Short mmCIF file of C-alpha atoms and ligand atoms in Angstrom, two decimals:
data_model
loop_
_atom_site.label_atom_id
_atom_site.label_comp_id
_atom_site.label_asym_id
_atom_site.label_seq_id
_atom_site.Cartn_x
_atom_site.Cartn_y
_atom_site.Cartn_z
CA UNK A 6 124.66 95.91 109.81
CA UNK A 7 122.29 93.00 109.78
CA UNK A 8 120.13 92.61 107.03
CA UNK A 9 116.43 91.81 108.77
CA UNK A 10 113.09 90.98 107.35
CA UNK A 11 109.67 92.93 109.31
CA UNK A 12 106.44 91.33 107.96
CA UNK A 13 102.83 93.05 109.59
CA UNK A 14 99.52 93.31 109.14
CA UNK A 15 96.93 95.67 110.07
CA UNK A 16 93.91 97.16 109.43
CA UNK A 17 92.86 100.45 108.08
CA UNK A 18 90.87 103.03 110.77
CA UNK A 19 87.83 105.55 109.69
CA UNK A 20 90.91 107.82 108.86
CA UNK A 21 92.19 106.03 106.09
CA UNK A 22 90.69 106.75 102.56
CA UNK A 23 91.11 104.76 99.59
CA UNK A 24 93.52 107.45 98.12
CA UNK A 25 95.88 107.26 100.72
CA UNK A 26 97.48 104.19 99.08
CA UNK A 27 98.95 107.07 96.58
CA UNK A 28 100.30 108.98 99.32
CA UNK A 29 101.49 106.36 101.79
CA UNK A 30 103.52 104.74 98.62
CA UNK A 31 104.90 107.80 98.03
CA UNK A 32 106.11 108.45 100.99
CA UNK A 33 107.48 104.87 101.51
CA UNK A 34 109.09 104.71 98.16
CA UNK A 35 111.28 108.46 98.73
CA UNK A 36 111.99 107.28 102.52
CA UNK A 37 112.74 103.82 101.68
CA UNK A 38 114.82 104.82 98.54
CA UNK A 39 116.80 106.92 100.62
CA UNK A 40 117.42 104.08 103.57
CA UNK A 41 117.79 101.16 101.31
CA UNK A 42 114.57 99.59 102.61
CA UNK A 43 112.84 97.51 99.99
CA UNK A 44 109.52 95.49 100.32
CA UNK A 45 106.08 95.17 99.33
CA UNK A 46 102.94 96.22 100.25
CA UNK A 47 99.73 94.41 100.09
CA UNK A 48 96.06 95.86 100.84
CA UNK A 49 92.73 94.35 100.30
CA UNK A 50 89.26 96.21 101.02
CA UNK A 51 90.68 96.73 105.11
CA UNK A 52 94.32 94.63 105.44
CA UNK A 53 97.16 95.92 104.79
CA UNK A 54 100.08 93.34 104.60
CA UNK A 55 103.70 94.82 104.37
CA UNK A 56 107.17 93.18 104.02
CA UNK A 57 110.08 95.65 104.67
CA UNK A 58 114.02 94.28 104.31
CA UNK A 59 117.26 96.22 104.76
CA UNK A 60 119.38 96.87 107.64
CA UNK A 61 117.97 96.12 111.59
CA UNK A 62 118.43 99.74 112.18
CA UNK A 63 116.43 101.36 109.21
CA UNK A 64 114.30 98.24 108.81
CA UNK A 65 112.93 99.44 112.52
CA UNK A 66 113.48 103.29 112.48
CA UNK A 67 110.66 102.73 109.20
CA UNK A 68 108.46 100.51 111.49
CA UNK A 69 108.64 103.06 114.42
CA UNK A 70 107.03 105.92 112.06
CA UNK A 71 104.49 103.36 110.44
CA UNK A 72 103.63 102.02 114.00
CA UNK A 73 102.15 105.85 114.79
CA UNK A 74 100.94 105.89 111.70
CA UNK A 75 97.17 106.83 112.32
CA UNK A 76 95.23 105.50 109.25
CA UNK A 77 95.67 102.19 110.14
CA UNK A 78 95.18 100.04 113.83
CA UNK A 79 95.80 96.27 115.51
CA UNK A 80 99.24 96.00 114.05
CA UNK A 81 100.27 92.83 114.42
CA UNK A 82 103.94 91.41 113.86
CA UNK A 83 103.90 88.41 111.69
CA UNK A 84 107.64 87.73 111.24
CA UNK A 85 110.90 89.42 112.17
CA UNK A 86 114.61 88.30 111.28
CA UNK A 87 117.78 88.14 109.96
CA UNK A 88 117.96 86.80 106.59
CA UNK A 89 121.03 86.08 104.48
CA UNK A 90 119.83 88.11 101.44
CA UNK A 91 116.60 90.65 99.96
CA UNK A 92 113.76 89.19 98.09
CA UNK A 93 112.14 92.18 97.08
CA UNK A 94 115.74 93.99 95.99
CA UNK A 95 114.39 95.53 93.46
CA UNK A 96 111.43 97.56 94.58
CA UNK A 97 111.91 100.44 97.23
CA UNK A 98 108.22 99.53 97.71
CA UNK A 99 105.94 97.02 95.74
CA UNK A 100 102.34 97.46 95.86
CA UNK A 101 99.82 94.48 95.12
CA UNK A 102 95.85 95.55 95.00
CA UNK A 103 92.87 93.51 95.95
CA UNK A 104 92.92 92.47 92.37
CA UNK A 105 95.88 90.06 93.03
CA UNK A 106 94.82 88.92 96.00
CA UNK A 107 92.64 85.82 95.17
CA UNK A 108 90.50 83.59 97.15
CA UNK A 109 92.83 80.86 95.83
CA UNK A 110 95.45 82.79 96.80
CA UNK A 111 93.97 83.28 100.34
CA UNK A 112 93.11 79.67 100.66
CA UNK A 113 96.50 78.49 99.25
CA UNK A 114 97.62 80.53 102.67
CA UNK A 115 95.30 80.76 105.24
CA UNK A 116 92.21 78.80 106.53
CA UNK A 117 90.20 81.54 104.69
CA UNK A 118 88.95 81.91 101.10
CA UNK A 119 89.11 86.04 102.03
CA UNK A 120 92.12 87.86 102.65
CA UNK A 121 93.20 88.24 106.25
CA UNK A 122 96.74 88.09 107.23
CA UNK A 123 95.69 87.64 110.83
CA UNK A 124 94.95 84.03 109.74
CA UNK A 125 98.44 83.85 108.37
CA UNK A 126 101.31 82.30 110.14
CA UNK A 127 104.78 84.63 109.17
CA UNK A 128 106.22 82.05 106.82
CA UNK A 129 103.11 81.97 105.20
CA UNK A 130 102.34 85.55 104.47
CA UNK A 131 105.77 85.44 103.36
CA UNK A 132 105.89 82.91 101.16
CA UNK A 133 102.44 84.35 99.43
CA UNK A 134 104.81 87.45 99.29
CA UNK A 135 106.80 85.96 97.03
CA UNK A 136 104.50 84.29 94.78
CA UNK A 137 102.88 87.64 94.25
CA UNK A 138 106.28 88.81 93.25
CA UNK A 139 105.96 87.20 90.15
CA UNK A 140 103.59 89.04 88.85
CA UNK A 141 104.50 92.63 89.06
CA UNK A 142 106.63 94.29 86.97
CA UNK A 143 110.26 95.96 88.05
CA UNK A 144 111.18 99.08 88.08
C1 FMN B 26 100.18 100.50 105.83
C2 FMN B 26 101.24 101.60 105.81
C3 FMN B 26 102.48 101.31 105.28
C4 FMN B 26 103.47 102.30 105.26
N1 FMN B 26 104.69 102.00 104.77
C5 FMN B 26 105.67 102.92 104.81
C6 FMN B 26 107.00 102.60 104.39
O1 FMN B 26 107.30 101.50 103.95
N2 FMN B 26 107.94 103.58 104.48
C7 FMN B 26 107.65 104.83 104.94
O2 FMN B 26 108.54 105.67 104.99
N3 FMN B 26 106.40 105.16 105.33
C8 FMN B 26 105.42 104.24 105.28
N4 FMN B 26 104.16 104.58 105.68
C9 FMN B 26 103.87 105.97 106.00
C10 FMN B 26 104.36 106.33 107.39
O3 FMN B 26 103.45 105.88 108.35
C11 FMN B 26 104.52 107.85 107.50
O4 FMN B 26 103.31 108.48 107.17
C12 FMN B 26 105.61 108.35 106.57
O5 FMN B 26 106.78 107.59 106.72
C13 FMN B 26 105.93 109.82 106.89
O6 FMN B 26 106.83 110.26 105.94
P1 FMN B 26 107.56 111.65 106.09
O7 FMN B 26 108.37 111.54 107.38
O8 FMN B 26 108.41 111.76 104.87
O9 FMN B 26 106.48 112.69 106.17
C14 FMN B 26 103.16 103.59 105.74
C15 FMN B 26 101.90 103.86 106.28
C16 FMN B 26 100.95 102.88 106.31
C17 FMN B 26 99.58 103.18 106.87
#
């Protein structure tokens, strides 16, 4: 089964509320767990940024339920494809808050000093991706 890479973004609707992050990681890190989908999720004030890796077949079974997901709209496919190998292999889901997400960060990135992944290319919102990794602990 071919190991894939799905990077998003999207943005939340009048549905979502701040402590849905709770309940949307839980929910990704017992369904991911169990399909060996790892990744990391990013969210600012309205964006929500998500990397998910593992095989083609869960990697887009996951996206299907997330795409009907209702708390968040204009979900927009940054980057999708086989990769040789997981970045993220040890976190059914990471989560990185506004906090992390700097205006250096976002100008390192984008050709904003906010976050918005719609001003992202793929690579890039991956490659911020993995500088974030960096700074959050395993487990
Ligand atoms: C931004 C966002 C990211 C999500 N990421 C995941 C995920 O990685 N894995 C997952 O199973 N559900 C994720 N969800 C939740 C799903 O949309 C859905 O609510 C959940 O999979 C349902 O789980 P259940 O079938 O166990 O009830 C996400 C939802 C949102 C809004």
């Amino acid at each position: 089964m071919f190991l894939t890479r799905l990077v998003y973004t999207s943005t939340i609707t009048d549905s979502f509320s701040p402590s849905d992050i709770e309940l949307i990681l839980e929910a990704a890190r017992k369904n991911n767990g169990k399909r060996n989908v790892t990744g990391m999720l990013c969210f600012s004030r309205k964006y929500f940024l998500q990397c998910l890796e593992g095989s083609r077949t869960q990697v887009n079974q996951i996206y299907q339920k997330i795409l009907n997901d209702p708390r968040h709209t204009n979900i927009v496919l940054l980057d999708y494809q086989q990769i040789s190998h997981r970045e993220f292999s040890e976190w059914s889901m990471s989560y990185i808050p506004e906090s992390s997400l700097t205006s250096a960060l976002s100008l390192k990135y984008s050709g904003a000093s906010t976050f918005n992944p719609y001003e992202m290319s793929g690579e890039s919102a991956h490659e911020m991706m993995l500088l974030l990794k960096c700074t959050i602990p395993s487990v």
